[in-house]
Coordinates of C-alpha atoms and ligand atoms in Angstrom, one line a residue:
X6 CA 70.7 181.3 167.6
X7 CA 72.7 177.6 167.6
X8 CA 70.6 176.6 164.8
X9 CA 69.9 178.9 161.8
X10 CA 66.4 178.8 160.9
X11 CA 67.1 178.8 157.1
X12 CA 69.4 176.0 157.3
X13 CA 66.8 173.5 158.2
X14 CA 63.5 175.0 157.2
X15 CA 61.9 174.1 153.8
X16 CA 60.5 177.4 152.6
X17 CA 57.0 178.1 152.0
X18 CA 56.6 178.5 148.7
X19 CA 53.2 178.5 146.6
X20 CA 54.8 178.8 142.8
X21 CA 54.4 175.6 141.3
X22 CA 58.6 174.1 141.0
X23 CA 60.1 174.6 137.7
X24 CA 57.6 176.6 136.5
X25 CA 56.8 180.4 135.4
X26 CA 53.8 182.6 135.2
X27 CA 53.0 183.0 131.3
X28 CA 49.5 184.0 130.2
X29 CA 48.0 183.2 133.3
X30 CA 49.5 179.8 133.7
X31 CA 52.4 178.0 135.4
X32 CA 54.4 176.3 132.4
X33 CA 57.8 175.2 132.1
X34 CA 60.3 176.4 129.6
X35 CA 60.2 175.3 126.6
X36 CA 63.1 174.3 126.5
X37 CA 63.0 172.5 129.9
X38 CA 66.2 174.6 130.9
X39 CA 66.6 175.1 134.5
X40 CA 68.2 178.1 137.4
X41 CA 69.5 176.5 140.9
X42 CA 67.8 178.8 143.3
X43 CA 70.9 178.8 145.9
X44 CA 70.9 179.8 149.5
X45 CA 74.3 181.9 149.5
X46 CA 74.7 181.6 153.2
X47 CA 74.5 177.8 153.1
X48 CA 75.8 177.1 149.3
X49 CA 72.6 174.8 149.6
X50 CA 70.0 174.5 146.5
X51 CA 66.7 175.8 147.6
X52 CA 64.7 174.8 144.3
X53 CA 65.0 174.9 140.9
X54 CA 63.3 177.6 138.4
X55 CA 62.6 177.2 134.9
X56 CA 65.1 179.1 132.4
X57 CA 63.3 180.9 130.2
X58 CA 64.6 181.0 126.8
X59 CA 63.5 183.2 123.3
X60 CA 60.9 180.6 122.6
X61 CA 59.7 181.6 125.9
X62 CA 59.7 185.2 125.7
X63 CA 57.9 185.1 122.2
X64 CA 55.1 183.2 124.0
X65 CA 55.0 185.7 127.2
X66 CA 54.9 188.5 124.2
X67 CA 52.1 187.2 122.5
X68 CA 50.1 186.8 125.6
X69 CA 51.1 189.9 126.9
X70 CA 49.5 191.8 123.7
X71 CA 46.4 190.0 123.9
X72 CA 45.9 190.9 127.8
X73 CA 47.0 194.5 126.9
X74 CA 44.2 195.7 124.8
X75 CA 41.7 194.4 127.4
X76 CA 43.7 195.7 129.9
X77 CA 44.4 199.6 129.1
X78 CA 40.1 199.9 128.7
X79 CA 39.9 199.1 132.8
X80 CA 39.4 202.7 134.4
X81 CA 42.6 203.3 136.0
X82 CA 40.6 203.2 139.6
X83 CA 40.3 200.0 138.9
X84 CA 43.7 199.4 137.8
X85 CA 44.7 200.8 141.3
X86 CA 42.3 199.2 142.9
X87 CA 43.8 195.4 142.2
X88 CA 47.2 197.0 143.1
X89 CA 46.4 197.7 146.2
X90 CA 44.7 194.3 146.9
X91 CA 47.6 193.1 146.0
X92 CA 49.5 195.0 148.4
X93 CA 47.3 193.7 151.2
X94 CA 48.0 190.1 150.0
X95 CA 52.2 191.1 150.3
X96 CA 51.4 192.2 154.0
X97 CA 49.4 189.3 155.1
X98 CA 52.0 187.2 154.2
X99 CA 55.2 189.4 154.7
X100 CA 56.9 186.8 157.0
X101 CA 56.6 184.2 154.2
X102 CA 58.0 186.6 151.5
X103 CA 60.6 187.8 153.7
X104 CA 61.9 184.8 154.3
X105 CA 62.5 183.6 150.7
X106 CA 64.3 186.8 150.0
X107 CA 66.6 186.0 152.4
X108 CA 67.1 182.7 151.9
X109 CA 67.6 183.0 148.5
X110 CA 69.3 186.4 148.4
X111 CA 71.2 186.3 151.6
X112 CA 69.9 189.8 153.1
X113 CA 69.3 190.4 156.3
X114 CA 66.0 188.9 157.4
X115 CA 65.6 192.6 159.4
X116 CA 66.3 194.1 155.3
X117 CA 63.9 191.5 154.1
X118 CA 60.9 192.4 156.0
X119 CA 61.5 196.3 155.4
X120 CA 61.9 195.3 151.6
X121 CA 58.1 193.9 152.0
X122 CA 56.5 196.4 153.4
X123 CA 58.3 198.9 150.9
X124 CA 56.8 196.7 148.3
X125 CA 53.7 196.8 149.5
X126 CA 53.5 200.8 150.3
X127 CA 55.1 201.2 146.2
X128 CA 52.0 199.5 144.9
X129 CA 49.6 201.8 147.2
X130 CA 51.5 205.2 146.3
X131 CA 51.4 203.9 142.3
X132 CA 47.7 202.8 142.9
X133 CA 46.6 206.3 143.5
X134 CA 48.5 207.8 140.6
X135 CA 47.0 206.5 137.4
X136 CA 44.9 209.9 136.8
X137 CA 48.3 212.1 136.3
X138 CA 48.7 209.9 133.1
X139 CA 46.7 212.5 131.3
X140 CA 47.5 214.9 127.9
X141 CA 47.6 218.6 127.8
X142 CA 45.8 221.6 126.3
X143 CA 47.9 223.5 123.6
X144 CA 46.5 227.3 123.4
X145 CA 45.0 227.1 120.0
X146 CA 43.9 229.7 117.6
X147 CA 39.7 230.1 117.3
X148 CA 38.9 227.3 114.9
X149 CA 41.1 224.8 116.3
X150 CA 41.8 222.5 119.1
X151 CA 45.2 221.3 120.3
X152 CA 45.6 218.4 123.0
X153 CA 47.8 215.7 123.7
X154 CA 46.8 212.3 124.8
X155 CA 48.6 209.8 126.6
X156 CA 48.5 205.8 125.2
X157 CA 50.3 202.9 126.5
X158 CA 53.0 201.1 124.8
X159 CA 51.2 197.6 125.4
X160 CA 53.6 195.2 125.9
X161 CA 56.4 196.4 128.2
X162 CA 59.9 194.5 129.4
X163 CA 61.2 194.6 132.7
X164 CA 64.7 193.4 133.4
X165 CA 65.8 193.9 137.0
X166 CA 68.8 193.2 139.2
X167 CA 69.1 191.0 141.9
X168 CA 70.2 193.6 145.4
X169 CA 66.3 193.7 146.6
X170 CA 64.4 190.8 145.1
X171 CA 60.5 191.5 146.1
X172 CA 61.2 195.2 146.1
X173 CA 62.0 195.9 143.1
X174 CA 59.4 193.2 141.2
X175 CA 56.8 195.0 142.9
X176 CA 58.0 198.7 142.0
X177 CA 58.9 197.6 138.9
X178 CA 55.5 196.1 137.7
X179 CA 53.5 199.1 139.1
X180 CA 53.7 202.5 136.8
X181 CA 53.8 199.9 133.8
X182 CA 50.6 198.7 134.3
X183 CA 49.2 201.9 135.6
X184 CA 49.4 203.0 132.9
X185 CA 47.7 200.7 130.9
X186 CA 50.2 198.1 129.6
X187 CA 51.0 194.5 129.8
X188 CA 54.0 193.4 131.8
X189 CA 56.8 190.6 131.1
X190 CA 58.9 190.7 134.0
X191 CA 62.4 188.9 134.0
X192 CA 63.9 188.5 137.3
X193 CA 67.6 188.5 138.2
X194 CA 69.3 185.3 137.3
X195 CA 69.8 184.1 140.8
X196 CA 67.2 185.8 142.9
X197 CA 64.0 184.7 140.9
X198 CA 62.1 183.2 144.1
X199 CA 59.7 185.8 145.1
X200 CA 59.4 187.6 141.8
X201 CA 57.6 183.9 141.1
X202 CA 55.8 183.9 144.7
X203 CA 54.2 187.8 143.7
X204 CA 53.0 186.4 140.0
X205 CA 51.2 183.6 142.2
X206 CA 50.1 186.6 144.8
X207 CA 48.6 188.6 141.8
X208 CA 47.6 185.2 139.5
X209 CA 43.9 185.1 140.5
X210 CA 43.8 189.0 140.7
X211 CA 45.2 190.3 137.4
X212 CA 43.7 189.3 133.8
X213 CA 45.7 186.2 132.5
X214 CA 48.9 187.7 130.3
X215 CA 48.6 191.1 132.4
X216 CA 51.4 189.9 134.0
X217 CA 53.8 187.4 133.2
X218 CA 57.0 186.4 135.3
X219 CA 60.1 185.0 133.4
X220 CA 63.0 183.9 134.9
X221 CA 66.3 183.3 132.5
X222 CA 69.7 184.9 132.1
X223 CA 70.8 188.1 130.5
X224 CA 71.9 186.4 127.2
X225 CA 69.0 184.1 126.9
X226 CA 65.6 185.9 128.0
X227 CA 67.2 189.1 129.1
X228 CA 68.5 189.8 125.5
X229 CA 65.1 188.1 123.5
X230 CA 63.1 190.8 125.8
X231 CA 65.4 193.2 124.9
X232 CA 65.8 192.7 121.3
X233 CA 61.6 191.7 120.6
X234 CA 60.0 193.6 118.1
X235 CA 56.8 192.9 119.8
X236 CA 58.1 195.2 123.1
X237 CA 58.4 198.5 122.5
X238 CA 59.7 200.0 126.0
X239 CA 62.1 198.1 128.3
X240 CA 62.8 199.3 131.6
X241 CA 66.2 198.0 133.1
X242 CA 67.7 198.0 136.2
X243 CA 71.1 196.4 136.5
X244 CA 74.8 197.0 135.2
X245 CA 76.3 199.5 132.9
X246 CA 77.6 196.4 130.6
X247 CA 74.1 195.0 130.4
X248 CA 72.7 197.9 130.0
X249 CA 74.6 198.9 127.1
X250 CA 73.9 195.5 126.0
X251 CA 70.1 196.3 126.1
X252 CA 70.7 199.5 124.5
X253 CA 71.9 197.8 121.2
X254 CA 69.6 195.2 121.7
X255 CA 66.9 197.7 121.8
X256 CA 68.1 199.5 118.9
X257 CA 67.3 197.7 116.2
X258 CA 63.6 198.5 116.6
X259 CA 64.3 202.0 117.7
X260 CA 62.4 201.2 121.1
X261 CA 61.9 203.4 124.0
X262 CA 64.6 202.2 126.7
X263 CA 65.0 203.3 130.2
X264 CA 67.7 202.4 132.6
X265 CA 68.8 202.4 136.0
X266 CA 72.7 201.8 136.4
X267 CA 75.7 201.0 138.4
X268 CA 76.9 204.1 140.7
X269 CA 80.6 204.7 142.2
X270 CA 79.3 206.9 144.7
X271 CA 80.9 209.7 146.5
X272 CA 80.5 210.7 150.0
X273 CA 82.4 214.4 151.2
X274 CA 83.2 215.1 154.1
X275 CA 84.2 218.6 155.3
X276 CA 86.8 219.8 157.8
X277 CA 83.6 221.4 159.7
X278 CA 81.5 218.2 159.7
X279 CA 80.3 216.6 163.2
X280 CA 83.0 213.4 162.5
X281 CA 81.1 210.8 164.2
X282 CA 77.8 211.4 162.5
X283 CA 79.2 211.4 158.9
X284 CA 81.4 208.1 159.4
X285 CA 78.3 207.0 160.6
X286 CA 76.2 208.3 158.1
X287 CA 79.2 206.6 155.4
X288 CA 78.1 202.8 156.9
X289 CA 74.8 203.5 156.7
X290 CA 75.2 204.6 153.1
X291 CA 77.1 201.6 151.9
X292 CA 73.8 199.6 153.0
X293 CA 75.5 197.0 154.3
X294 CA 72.6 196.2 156.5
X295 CA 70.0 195.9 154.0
X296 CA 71.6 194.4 151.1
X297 CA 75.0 193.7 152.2
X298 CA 77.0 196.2 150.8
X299 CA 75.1 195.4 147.1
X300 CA 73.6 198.0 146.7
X301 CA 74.0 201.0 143.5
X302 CA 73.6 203.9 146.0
X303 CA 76.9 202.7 147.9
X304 CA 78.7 205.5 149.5
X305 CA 81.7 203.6 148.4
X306 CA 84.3 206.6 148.1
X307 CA 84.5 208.8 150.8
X308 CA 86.5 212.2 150.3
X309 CA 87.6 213.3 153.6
X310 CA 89.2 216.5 154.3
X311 CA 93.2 216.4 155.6
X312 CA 92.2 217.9 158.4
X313 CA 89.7 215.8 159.7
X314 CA 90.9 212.5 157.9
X315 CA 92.7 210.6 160.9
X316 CA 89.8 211.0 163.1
X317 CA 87.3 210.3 160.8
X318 CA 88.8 206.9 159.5
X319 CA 89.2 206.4 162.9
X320 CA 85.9 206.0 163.8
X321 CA 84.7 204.3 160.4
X322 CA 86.9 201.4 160.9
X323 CA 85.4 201.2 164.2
X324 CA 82.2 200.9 162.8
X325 CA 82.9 198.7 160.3
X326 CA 84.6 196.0 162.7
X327 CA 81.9 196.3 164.8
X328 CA 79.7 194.9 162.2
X329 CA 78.5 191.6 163.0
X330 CA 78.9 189.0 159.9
X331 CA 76.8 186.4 159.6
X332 CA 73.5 184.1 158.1
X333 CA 71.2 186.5 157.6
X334 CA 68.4 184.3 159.7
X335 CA 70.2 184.6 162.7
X336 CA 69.0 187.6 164.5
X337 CA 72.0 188.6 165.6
X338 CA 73.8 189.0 162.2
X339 CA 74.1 192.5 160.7
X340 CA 75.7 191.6 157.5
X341 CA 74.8 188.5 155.2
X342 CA 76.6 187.0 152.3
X343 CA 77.0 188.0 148.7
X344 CA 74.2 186.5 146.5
X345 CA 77.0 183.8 145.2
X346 CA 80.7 182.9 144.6
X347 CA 81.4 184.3 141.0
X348 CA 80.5 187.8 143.3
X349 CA 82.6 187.0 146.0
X350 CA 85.5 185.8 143.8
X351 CA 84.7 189.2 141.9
X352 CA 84.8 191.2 145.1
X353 CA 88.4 189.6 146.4
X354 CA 89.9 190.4 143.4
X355 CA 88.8 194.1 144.0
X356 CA 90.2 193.7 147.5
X357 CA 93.4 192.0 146.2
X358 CA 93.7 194.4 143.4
X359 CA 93.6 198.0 145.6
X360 CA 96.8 196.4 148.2
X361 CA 99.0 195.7 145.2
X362 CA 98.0 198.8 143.2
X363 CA 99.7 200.5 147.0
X364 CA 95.9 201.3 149.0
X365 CA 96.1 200.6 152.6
X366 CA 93.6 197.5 154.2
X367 CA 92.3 199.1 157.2
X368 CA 90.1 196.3 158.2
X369 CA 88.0 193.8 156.4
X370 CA 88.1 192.4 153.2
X371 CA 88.9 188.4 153.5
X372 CA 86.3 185.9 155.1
X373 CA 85.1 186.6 158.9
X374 CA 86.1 184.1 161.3
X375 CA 84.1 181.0 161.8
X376 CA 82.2 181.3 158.9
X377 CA 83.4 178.0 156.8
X378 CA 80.6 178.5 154.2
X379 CA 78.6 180.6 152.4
X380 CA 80.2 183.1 150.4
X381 CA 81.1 186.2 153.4
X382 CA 83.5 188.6 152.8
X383 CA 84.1 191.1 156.4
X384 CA 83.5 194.3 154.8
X385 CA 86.7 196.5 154.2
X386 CA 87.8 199.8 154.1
X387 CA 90.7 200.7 152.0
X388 CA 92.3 204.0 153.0
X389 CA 95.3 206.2 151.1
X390 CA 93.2 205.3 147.7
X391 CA 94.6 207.5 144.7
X392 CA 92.2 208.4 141.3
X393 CA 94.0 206.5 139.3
X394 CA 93.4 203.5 141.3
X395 CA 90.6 200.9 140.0
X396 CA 89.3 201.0 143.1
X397 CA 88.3 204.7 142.8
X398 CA 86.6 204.1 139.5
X399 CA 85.2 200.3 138.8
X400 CA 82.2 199.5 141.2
X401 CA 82.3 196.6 143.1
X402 CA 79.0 196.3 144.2
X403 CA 80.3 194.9 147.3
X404 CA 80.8 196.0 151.1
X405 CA 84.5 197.7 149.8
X406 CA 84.7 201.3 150.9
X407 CA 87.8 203.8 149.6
X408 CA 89.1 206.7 151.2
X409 CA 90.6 209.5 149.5
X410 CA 92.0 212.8 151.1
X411 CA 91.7 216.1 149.9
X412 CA 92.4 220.1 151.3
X413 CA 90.7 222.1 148.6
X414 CA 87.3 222.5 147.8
X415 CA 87.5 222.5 144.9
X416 CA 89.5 219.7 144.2
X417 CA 87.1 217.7 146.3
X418 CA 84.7 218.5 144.2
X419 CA 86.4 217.3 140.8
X420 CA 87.6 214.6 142.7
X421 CA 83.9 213.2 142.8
X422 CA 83.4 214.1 139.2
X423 CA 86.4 212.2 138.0
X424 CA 83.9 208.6 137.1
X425 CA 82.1 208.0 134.2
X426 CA 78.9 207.2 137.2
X427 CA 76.4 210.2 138.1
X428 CA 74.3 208.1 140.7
X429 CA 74.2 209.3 144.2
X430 CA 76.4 211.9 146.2
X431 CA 76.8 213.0 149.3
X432 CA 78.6 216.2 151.0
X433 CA 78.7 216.4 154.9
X434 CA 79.3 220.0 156.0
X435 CA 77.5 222.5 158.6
X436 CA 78.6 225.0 156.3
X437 CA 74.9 226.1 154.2
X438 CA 76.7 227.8 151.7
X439 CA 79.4 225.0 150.9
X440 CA 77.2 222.6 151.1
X441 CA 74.9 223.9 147.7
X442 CA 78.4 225.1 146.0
X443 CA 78.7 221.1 146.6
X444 CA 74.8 220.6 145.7
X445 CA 75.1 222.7 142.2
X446 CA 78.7 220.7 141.1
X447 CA 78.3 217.6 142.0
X448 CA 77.2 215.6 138.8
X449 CA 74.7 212.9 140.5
X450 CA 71.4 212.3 139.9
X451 CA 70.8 212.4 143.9
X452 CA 72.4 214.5 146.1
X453 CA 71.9 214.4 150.3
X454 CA 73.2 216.8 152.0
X455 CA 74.0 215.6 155.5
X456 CA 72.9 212.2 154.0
X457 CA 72.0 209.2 153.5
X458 CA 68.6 209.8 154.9
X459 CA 65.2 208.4 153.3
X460 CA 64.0 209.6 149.9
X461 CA 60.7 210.9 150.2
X462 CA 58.2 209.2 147.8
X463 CA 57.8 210.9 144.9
X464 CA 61.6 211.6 144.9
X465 CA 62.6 211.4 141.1
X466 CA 65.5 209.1 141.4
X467 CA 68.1 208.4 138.5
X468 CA 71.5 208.7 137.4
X469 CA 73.5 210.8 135.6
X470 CA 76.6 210.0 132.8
X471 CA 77.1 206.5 132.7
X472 CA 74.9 205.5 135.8
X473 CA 71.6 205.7 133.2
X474 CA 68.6 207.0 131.6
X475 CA 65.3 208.5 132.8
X476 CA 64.3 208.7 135.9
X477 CA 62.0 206.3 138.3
X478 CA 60.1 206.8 141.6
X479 CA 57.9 209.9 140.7
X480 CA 55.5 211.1 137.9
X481 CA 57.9 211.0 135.5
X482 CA 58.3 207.3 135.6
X483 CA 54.3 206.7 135.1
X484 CA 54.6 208.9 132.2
X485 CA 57.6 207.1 130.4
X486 CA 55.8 204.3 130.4
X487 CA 52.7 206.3 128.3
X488 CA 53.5 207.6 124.4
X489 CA 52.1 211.0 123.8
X490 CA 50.6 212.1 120.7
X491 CA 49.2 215.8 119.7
X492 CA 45.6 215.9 118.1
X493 CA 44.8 219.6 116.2
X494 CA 41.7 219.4 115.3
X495 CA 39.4 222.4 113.2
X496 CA 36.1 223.2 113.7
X497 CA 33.9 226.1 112.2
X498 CA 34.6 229.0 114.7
X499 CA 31.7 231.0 112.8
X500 CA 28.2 231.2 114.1
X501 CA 26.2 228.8 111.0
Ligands
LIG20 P1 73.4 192.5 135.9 O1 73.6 193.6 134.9 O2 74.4 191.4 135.9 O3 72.0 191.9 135.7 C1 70.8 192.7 135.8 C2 69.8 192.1 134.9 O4 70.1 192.2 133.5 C3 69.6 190.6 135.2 O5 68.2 190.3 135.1 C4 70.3 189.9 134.0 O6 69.8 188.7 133.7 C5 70.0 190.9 132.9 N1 71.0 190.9 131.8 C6 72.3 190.7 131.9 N2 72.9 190.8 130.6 C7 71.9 191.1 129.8 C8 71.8 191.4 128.4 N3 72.9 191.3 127.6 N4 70.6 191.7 127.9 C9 69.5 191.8 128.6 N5 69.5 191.5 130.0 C10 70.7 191.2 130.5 O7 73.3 193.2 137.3 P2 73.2 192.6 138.7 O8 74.4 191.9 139.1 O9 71.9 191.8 138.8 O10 72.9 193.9 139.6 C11 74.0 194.7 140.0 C12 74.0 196.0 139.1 O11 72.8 196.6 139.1 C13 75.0 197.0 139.7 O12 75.7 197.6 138.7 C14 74.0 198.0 140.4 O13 74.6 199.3 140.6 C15 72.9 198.0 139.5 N6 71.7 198.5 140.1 C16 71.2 199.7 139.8 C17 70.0 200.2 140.5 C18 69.5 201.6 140.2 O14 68.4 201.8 140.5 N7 70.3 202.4 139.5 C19 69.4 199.4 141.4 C20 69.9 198.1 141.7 C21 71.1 197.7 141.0

């Protein structure tokens, strides 16, 4: 295209400016703080969103307990029932959506609208599940009755990071209040857009204070969620520094915390693997196309065997050149921006870092030709990368691959142990037995063999070590967001 579509088209948007969703209505902050909604491909300000605040998040609290006890006495049919008019409402208007998520996030627009229609299937699968929220039977003896029941919490936080905007509002907000509770959702500081768009989607649908929306950063609403005595579970997605920061937040009033972390994810390849598939497997996994290379399941260490090491890197560079860098609304473009400059100066200092710590720049890494604004970075692949190198440990959250070579399998596989994350891994081999030695070893809460390929829904997902807590995505995650309690109860077992 000659002229990019999202330079010069005003979005669509139907959230009232400079406001948030709070107990069913659209207020600003108390505070009257604002967020500069930024186009990161154009360094243009789409709008600005209100900055919510503590005094803000009290409010959302209080509104959110009153809409909860109403809320957990609607059958959970029915529960599922507005979730899944609510997906219909996302597809009807998935254009729209799509749109402002890449405007104001910079993915792909071809990302975007698979990110909406994910969104809407998440609400359908969790719209069907409330019924597994149930207790258990204990085998009792005669005389007495043991079972477990399942309650919401009530009021529950959501904190979320900002790689797939509309996604992960809309998986985020489901198992909560399928199972019964009230939701304060607090979107990432600079993607708040269609987090505010779905709280206007849902406004007329949900009971007012079912579900509120609260933009704000990490030390202002982010750490009032986390630290409010009136929220006893927060779910986080984001960094491993927030979310310690949310652990000790969360401490104080000993409440239950999941979270979803950073990953540095490793991706083997074998001497016996078909070359060509796994360096193409290795781009796909760094999900450049879909988020840009931001993304916690990026296969951003690849372990390639001696053997096979020149002609694999080989053909990942080629890949990666090939890539086409560019504003996400232009057709054409593979690969958008990072979501603003703080990230790309964060990312060039990786890239700067790994050549003077002795790693060798294969390609990528500075800004693509022709591309005077926004903030692009050509994504890079470092090869000759050593364990001790920062590169090998820190993520970057950015389209920065490393290679590492090894010749022993089981170095390889200590190799991918040796960071603190335990996200994703991947081992590419046509050997069956090597690859489950791999499967059993490799400390990751994921692991594809002859991967990346799609998770199956219902596909626990979660990290290991440092990379979180709990797991999301299945059963497991509706549950977490019940408290169980046991009932014994007696009764006279003898005919009167
Ligand atoms: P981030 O940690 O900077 O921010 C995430 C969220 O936490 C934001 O909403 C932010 O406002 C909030 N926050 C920041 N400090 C906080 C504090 N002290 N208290 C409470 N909230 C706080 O992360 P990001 O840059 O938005 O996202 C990138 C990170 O998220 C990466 O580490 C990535 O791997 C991770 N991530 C993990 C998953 C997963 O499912 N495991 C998915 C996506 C992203």
């Amino acid at each position: 295209v000659t002229a990019p579509a999202l330079a010069t088209t005003a979005l669509d948007l139907r959230a009232p400016e400079e406001r948030m969703l709070l107990g069913g209505e659209w207020v600003p902050s108390s505070s009257g703080a604002l967020l500069d909604a930024e186009n990161p491909a154009y360094e243009t300000l789409i709008r600005r969103v209100p900055c919510a605040d503590a005094a803000d998040v009290d409010r959302a609290v209080t509104a959110a307990a009153a809409a909860a006890d109403a809320w957990r006495r609607v059958p959970w049919t029915e529960r599922g029932r507005l979730l899944r008019e609510l997906a219909g409402r996302i597809r009807d208007d998935a254009e729209r959506l799509a749109l402002i998520d890449t405007a104001d996030g910079g993915n792909p627009a071809a990302g975007g609208r698979t990110d909406v229609e994910a969104a809407a299937a998440r609400l359908e699968l969790w719209s069907g599940l409330g019924g597994q929220a149930g207790g258990r039977t204990i085998p009792s003896p005669p005389g007495t009755l043991t079972f477990t029941r399942r309650s919401p919490f009530g009021v529950v936080g959501r904190i979320l990071a900002y790689n797939h905007p509309l996604l992960f509002a809309a998986q985020a907000l489901a198992p909560p209040l399928m199972a019964g509770n009230a939701v304060i959702l607090k979107p990432a500081d600079p993607t708040a857009l269609s987090a505010l768009e779905l709280g206007a989607l849902a406004q007329d649908l949900l009971p007012p204070g079912t579900l509120n929306v609260l933009p704000g950063t990490g030390a202002g609403a982010g750490h009032a969620l986390a630290g409010h005595p009136g929220v006893p579970r927060i779910g986080f997605t984001g960094s491993l520094r927030a979310g310690r920061a949310v652990l000790v937040a969360a401490a104080e009033h000993v409440k239950t915390v999941t979270l979803e972390l950073g990953g540095k994810n490793p991706l083997v390849v074998c001497d016996d693997a078909d070359v060509a598939l796994a360096a193409t497997a290795a781009v796909r996994g760094m999900n450049l196309r879909s988020s840009n290379g931001q993304s916690c399941q990026s296969t951003s260490r690849i372990l390639v065997h001696a053997a096979v090491h020149d002609a694999f890197v080989d053909a990942l560079v080629e890949q990666v050149r090939a890539l086409r860098v560019g504003p996400p609304d232009d057709p054409a473009a593979e690969v958008g921006p990072l979501v603003h400059r703080e990230h790309l100066e964060r990312v060039a200092g990786y890239v700067e870092g790994a050549r003077r710590q002795g790693a060798r720049l294969r390609c990528g890494g500075g800004r693509p030709p022709g591309l005077e604004r926004g903030h692009f970075v050509a994504p890079a692949v470092f090869d000759d990368v050593t364990p001790d190198m920062t590169l090998a440990q820190e993520e970057v959250f950015g389209p920065v691959m490393a290679v590492m070579t090894w010749s022993d399998e089981r170095a390889a596989c200590a190799l991918a142990n040796a960071t603190e994350y335990g996200l994703t891994a991947n081992v590419w081999t046509r050997d069956f037995d090597r690859a489950h030695r791999f499967a059993d070893r490799l400390q990751a809460g994921l692991v594809w063999i002859n991967g990346p390929v799609a998770r199956p829904p219902g596909t626990p997902f979660g990290g290991l070590k440092h990379s979180g807590l709990g797991q999301e995505q299945c059963t497991e995650e509706l549950l977490s967001y019940t408290q169980e309690t046991a009932v014994v109860a007696a009764y006279a077992d003898g005919w009167p």
